[in-house]
Amino acid sequence: GLCQRKGDTLLADKAYDADERVIERLLQQGKVAVIPPKRNRTIAREYDKHLYKARHLRHEFFCPTQAISSD
């Protein structure tokens, strides 16, 4: 699962914005969760917007063939 992965930061999309199931577990393990909050969230939560916007660099590095368009 997500909590068994190595690394100190998790960049994920809004689908992983779940306090008990994801975010609290990561924080307990000393990891940083960079997950934008869902619009319908009742309690606001901060996240690193600049780091989240840079997540595309990871995709381009690990999956370079997906970044190339076929014309």
N, CA, C and O atoms as CSV, one atom per row, in Angstrom:
chain,resi,resn,atom,element,x,y,z
A,1,GLY,N,N,0.810,-1.192,0.000
A,1,GLY,CA,C,0.000,0.000,0.000
A,1,GLY,C,C,0.853,1.254,0.000
A,1,GLY,O,O,2.080,1.186,-0.065
A,2,LEU,N,N,0.213,2.361,0.071
A,2,LEU,CA,C,0.908,3.647,0.039
A,2,LEU,C,C,1.836,3.841,1.225
A,2,LEU,O,O,2.912,4.421,1.078
A,3,CYS,N,N,1.438,3.365,2.400
A,3,CYS,CA,C,2.228,3.612,3.602
A,3,CYS,C,C,3.482,2.745,3.674
A,3,CYS,O,O,4.383,3.052,4.454
A,4,GLN,N,N,3.571,1.686,2.898
A,4,GLN,CA,C,4.760,0.843,2.914
A,4,GLN,C,C,5.824,1.315,1.927
A,4,GLN,O,O,6.932,0.780,1.926
A,5,ARG,N,N,5.523,2.280,1.108
A,5,ARG,CA,C,6.467,2.779,0.108
A,5,ARG,C,C,7.601,3.543,0.793
A,5,ARG,O,O,7.405,4.184,1.826
A,6,LYS,N,N,8.790,3.460,0.195
A,6,LYS,CA,C,9.929,4.209,0.720
A,6,LYS,C,C,9.851,5.639,0.214
A,6,LYS,O,O,9.220,5.920,-0.805
A,7,GLY,N,N,10.498,6.531,0.937
A,7,GLY,CA,C,10.473,7.942,0.582
A,7,GLY,C,C,9.859,8.734,1.720
A,7,GLY,O,O,9.231,8.170,2.616
A,8,ASP,N,N,10.044,10.031,1.679
A,8,ASP,CA,C,9.523,10.847,2.771
A,8,ASP,C,C,8.373,11.745,2.363
A,8,ASP,O,O,7.799,12.431,3.208
A,9,THR,N,N,8.020,11.755,1.075
A,9,THR,CA,C,6.934,12.603,0.590
A,9,THR,C,C,6.057,11.830,-0.375
A,9,THR,O,O,6.556,11.121,-1.249
A,10,LEU,N,N,4.754,11.968,-0.215
A,10,LEU,CA,C,3.808,11.350,-1.143
A,10,LEU,C,C,3.107,12.452,-1.919
A,10,LEU,O,O,2.444,13.305,-1.330
A,11,LEU,N,N,3.251,12.437,-3.233
A,11,LEU,CA,C,2.514,13.336,-4.122
A,11,LEU,C,C,1.363,12.524,-4.692
A,11,LEU,O,O,1.585,11.535,-5.391
A,12,ALA,N,N,0.144,12.930,-4.401
A,12,ALA,CA,C,-1.012,12.176,-4.877
A,12,ALA,C,C,-2.130,13.137,-5.249
A,12,ALA,O,O,-2.116,14.304,-4.857
A,13,ASP,N,N,-3.099,12.635,-6.009
A,13,ASP,CA,C,-4.208,13.494,-6.405
A,13,ASP,C,C,-5.309,13.473,-5.348
A,13,ASP,O,O,-5.176,12.819,-4.313
A,14,LYS,N,N,-6.388,14.188,-5.616
A,14,LYS,CA,C,-7.474,14.362,-4.650
A,14,LYS,C,C,-8.122,13.060,-4.201
A,14,LYS,O,O,-8.732,13.012,-3.133
A,15,ALA,N,N,-8.000,12.019,-4.989
A,15,ALA,CA,C,-8.607,10.736,-4.626
A,15,ALA,C,C,-8.042,10.197,-3.313
A,15,ALA,O,O,-8.708,9.415,-2.634
A,16,TYR,N,N,-6.827,10.602,-2.946
A,16,TYR,CA,C,-6.192,10.124,-1.717
A,16,TYR,C,C,-6.402,11.067,-0.540
A,16,TYR,O,O,-5.744,10.908,0.488
A,17,ASP,N,N,-7.297,12.042,-0.656
A,17,ASP,CA,C,-7.579,12.981,0.429
A,17,ASP,C,C,-8.509,12.315,1.440
A,17,ASP,O,O,-9.700,12.620,1.497
A,18,ALA,N,N,-7.958,11.414,2.225
A,18,ALA,CA,C,-8.710,10.709,3.260
A,18,ALA,C,C,-7.875,10.743,4.537
A,18,ALA,O,O,-6.808,10.131,4.598
A,19,ASP,N,N,-8.353,11.454,5.553
A,19,ASP,CA,C,-7.574,11.664,6.769
A,19,ASP,C,C,-7.117,10.372,7.437
A,19,ASP,O,O,-5.918,10.113,7.531
A,20,GLU,N,N,-8.064,9.560,7.901
A,20,GLU,CA,C,-7.706,8.365,8.667
A,20,GLU,C,C,-7.011,7.316,7.811
A,20,GLU,O,O,-6.035,6.704,8.245
A,21,ARG,N,N,-7.498,7.112,6.626
A,21,ARG,CA,C,-7.006,6.031,5.780
A,21,ARG,C,C,-5.633,6.317,5.187
A,21,ARG,O,O,-4.835,5.395,5.021
A,22,VAL,N,N,-5.343,7.565,4.867
A,22,VAL,CA,C,-4.091,7.871,4.168
A,22,VAL,C,C,-3.243,8.888,4.925
A,22,VAL,O,O,-2.125,8.578,5.336
A,23,ILE,N,N,-3.758,10.083,5.109
A,23,ILE,CA,C,-2.949,11.204,5.592
A,23,ILE,C,C,-2.418,10.980,7.005
A,23,ILE,O,O,-1.228,11.181,7.245
A,24,GLU,N,N,-3.264,10.571,7.939
A,24,GLU,CA,C,-2.806,10.362,9.313
A,24,GLU,C,C,-1.765,9.254,9.393
A,24,GLU,O,O,-0.809,9.364,10.161
A,25,ARG,N,N,-1.931,8.201,8.622
A,25,ARG,CA,C,-0.953,7.105,8.623
A,25,ARG,C,C,0.403,7.584,8.122
A,25,ARG,O,O,1.440,7.215,8.673
A,26,LEU,N,N,0.394,8.405,7.080
A,26,LEU,CA,C,1.651,8.935,6.556
A,26,LEU,C,C,2.333,9.838,7.580
A,26,LEU,O,O,3.543,9.744,7.784
A,27,LEU,N,N,1.564,10.706,8.220
A,27,LEU,CA,C,2.127,11.612,9.213
A,27,LEU,C,C,2.711,10.849,10.396
A,27,LEU,O,O,3.750,11.242,10.926
A,28,GLN,N,N,2.064,9.767,10.820
A,28,GLN,CA,C,2.573,8.943,11.922
A,28,GLN,C,C,3.926,8.330,11.577
A,28,GLN,O,O,4.746,8.093,12.464
A,29,GLN,N,N,4.156,8.077,10.311
A,29,GLN,CA,C,5.423,7.494,9.867
A,29,GLN,C,C,6.457,8.561,9.515
A,29,GLN,O,O,7.534,8.248,9.008
A,30,GLY,N,N,6.124,9.818,9.787
A,30,GLY,CA,C,7.055,10.907,9.526
A,30,GLY,C,C,7.137,11.314,8.065
A,30,GLY,O,O,8.107,11.945,7.646
A,31,LYS,N,N,6.133,10.958,7.299
A,31,LYS,CA,C,6.119,11.292,5.877
A,31,LYS,C,C,5.252,12.525,5.636
A,31,LYS,O,O,4.382,12.850,6.444
A,32,VAL,N,N,5.494,13.194,4.537
A,32,VAL,CA,C,4.738,14.388,4.168
A,32,VAL,C,C,3.734,14.013,3.085
A,32,VAL,O,O,4.085,13.370,2.096
A,33,ALA,N,N,2.491,14.418,3.278
A,33,ALA,CA,C,1.445,14.163,2.290
A,33,ALA,C,C,1.188,15.443,1.506
A,33,ALA,O,O,0.751,16.446,2.070
A,34,VAL,N,N,1.457,15.407,0.210
A,34,VAL,CA,C,1.183,16.545,-0.668
A,34,VAL,C,C,-0.005,16.136,-1.529
A,34,VAL,O,O,0.145,15.619,-2.636
A,35,ILE,N,N,-1.195,16.386,-0.976
A,35,ILE,CA,C,-2.446,15.963,-1.599
A,35,ILE,C,C,-3.410,17.141,-1.549
A,35,ILE,O,O,-3.716,17.628,-0.460
A,36,PRO,N,N,-3.893,17.610,-2.686
A,36,PRO,CA,C,-4.849,18.718,-2.648
A,36,PRO,C,C,-6.156,18.255,-2.013
A,36,PRO,O,O,-6.577,17.117,-2.221
A,37,PRO,N,N,-6.801,19.127,-1.240
A,37,PRO,CA,C,-8.063,18.740,-0.611
A,37,PRO,C,C,-9.209,18.704,-1.616
A,37,PRO,O,O,-9.223,19.449,-2.596
A,38,LYS,N,N,-10.155,17.834,-1.355
A,38,LYS,CA,C,-11.359,17.787,-2.186
A,38,LYS,C,C,-12.175,19.049,-1.927
A,38,LYS,O,O,-12.090,19.639,-0.850
A,39,ARG,N,N,-12.948,19.452,-2.896
A,39,ARG,CA,C,-13.757,20.675,-2.748
A,39,ARG,C,C,-14.801,20.561,-1.646
A,39,ARG,O,O,-15.130,21.557,-1.000
A,40,ASN,N,N,-15.324,19.365,-1.425
A,40,ASN,CA,C,-16.383,19.195,-0.433
A,40,ASN,C,C,-15.846,18.896,0.963
A,40,ASN,O,O,-16.613,18.491,1.836
A,41,ARG,N,N,-14.578,19.082,1.191
A,41,ARG,CA,C,-13.959,18.828,2.497
A,41,ARG,C,C,-14.517,19.815,3.521
A,41,ARG,O,O,-14.575,21.016,3.259
A,42,THR,N,N,-14.924,19.314,4.677
A,42,THR,CA,C,-15.512,20.185,5.696
A,42,THR,C,C,-14.449,20.933,6.496
A,42,THR,O,O,-14.689,22.057,6.937
A,43,ILE,N,N,-13.282,20.327,6.689
A,43,ILE,CA,C,-12.189,20.971,7.419
A,43,ILE,C,C,-11.057,21.245,6.428
A,43,ILE,O,O,-10.538,20.329,5.790
A,44,ALA,N,N,-10.688,22.511,6.313
A,44,ALA,CA,C,-9.637,22.888,5.365
A,44,ALA,C,C,-8.308,22.261,5.773
A,44,ALA,O,O,-8.028,22.089,6.960
A,45,ARG,N,N,-7.493,21.921,4.775
A,45,ARG,CA,C,-6.183,21.338,5.024
A,45,ARG,C,C,-5.197,21.958,4.047
A,45,ARG,O,O,-5.482,22.068,2.855
A,46,GLU,N,N,-4.042,22.361,4.551
A,46,GLU,CA,C,-3.007,22.975,3.715
A,46,GLU,C,C,-2.174,21.897,3.026
A,46,GLU,O,O,-2.043,20.781,3.528
A,47,TYR,N,N,-1.617,22.244,1.878
A,47,TYR,CA,C,-0.673,21.376,1.172
A,47,TYR,C,C,0.261,22.254,0.360
A,47,TYR,O,O,-0.061,23.409,0.082
A,48,ASP,N,N,1.398,21.730,-0.017
A,48,ASP,CA,C,2.401,22.485,-0.763
A,48,ASP,C,C,1.991,22.561,-2.232
A,48,ASP,O,O,2.230,21.624,-2.994
A,49,LYS,N,N,1.382,23.660,-2.624
A,49,LYS,CA,C,0.859,23.813,-3.985
A,49,LYS,C,C,1.970,23.803,-5.029
A,49,LYS,O,O,1.789,23.260,-6.119
A,50,HIS,N,N,3.112,24.395,-4.709
A,50,HIS,CA,C,4.216,24.446,-5.672
A,50,HIS,C,C,4.801,23.056,-5.915
A,50,HIS,O,O,5.094,22.695,-7.055
A,51,LEU,N,N,4.970,22.283,-4.858
A,51,LEU,CA,C,5.486,20.925,-5.010
A,51,LEU,C,C,4.490,20.057,-5.765
A,51,LEU,O,O,4.884,19.231,-6.589
A,52,TYR,N,N,3.203,20.240,-5.488
A,52,TYR,CA,C,2.187,19.452,-6.187
A,52,TYR,C,C,2.179,19.771,-7.683
A,52,TYR,O,O,2.033,18.868,-8.507
A,53,LYS,N,N,2.335,21.041,-8.038
A,53,LYS,CA,C,2.349,21.423,-9.450
A,53,LYS,C,C,3.563,20.851,-10.181
A,53,LYS,O,O,3.520,20.657,-11.396
A,54,ALA,N,N,4.642,20.581,-9.452
A,54,ALA,CA,C,5.859,20.040,-10.066
A,54,ALA,C,C,5.806,18.521,-10.222
A,54,ALA,O,O,6.785,17.926,-10.673
A,55,ARG,N,N,4.714,17.887,-9.870
A,55,ARG,CA,C,4.623,16.423,-9.927
A,55,ARG,C,C,4.761,15.887,-11.345
A,55,ARG,O,O,5.148,14.733,-11.529
A,56,HIS,N,N,4.453,16.700,-12.347
A,56,HIS,CA,C,4.579,16.239,-13.731
A,56,HIS,C,C,6.022,15.894,-14.091
A,56,HIS,O,O,6.251,15.089,-14.994
A,57,LEU,N,N,6.996,16.485,-13.405
A,57,LEU,CA,C,8.400,16.177,-13.675
A,57,LEU,C,C,8.710,14.713,-13.380
A,57,LEU,O,O,9.505,14.085,-14.079
A,58,ARG,N,N,8.086,14.186,-12.355
A,58,ARG,CA,C,8.275,12.777,-12.005
A,58,ARG,C,C,7.755,11.893,-13.126
A,58,ARG,O,O,8.410,10.922,-13.506
A,59,HIS,N,N,6.592,12.217,-13.653
A,59,HIS,CA,C,6.013,11.425,-14.741
A,59,HIS,C,C,6.890,11.483,-15.990
A,59,HIS,O,O,7.091,10.467,-16.655
A,60,GLU,N,N,7.408,12.653,-16.306
A,60,GLU,CA,C,8.254,12.792,-17.491
A,60,GLU,C,C,9.575,12.045,-17.334
A,60,GLU,O,O,10.128,11.552,-18.317
A,61,PHE,N,N,10.086,11.956,-16.102
A,61,PHE,CA,C,11.344,11.255,-15.864
A,61,PHE,C,C,11.159,9.743,-15.927
A,61,PHE,O,O,11.943,9.045,-16.569
A,62,PHE,N,N,10.114,9.233,-15.254
A,62,PHE,CA,C,9.920,7.789,-15.175
A,62,PHE,C,C,9.153,7.211,-16.358
A,62,PHE,O,O,9.292,6.025,-16.657
A,63,CYS,N,N,8.358,8.013,-17.027
A,63,CYS,CA,C,7.555,7.534,-18.157
A,63,CYS,C,C,7.757,8.449,-19.364
A,63,CYS,O,O,6.799,9.075,-19.817
A,64,PRO,N,N,8.967,8.542,-19.890
A,64,PRO,CA,C,9.214,9.503,-20.979
A,64,PRO,C,C,8.438,9.190,-22.254
A,64,PRO,O,O,8.133,10.109,-23.015
A,65,THR,N,N,8.113,7.942,-22.508
A,65,THR,CA,C,7.388,7.613,-23.739
A,65,THR,C,C,5.958,8.123,-23.694
A,65,THR,O,O,5.362,8.373,-24.742
A,66,GLN,N,N,5.399,8.283,-22.512
A,66,GLN,CA,C,4.044,8.809,-22.403
A,66,GLN,C,C,4.014,10.306,-22.677
A,66,GLN,O,O,2.973,10.845,-23.053
A,67,ALA,N,N,5.135,10.980,-22.494
A,67,ALA,CA,C,5.189,12.429,-22.714
A,67,ALA,C,C,5.295,12.769,-24.200
A,67,ALA,O,O,5.034,13.906,-24.595
A,68,ILE,N,N,5.674,11.798,-25.020
A,68,ILE,CA,C,5.811,12.025,-26.459
A,68,ILE,C,C,4.465,11.786,-27.126
A,68,ILE,O,O,3.859,10.729,-26.953
A,69,SER,N,N,4.006,12.756,-27.878
A,69,SER,CA,C,2.720,12.582,-28.561
A,69,SER,C,C,2.939,11.916,-29.908
A,69,SER,O,O,3.964,12.126,-30.556
A,70,SER,N,N,1.986,11.126,-30.317
A,70,SER,CA,C,2.075,10.476,-31.631
A,70,SER,C,C,1.184,11.237,-32.597
A,70,SER,O,O,-0.038,11.249,-32.448
A,71,ASP,N,N,1.793,11.868,-33.581
A,71,ASP,CA,C,1.040,12.679,-34.553
A,71,ASP,C,C,0.633,11.862,-35.744
A,71,ASP,O,O,-0.007,12.381,-36.659
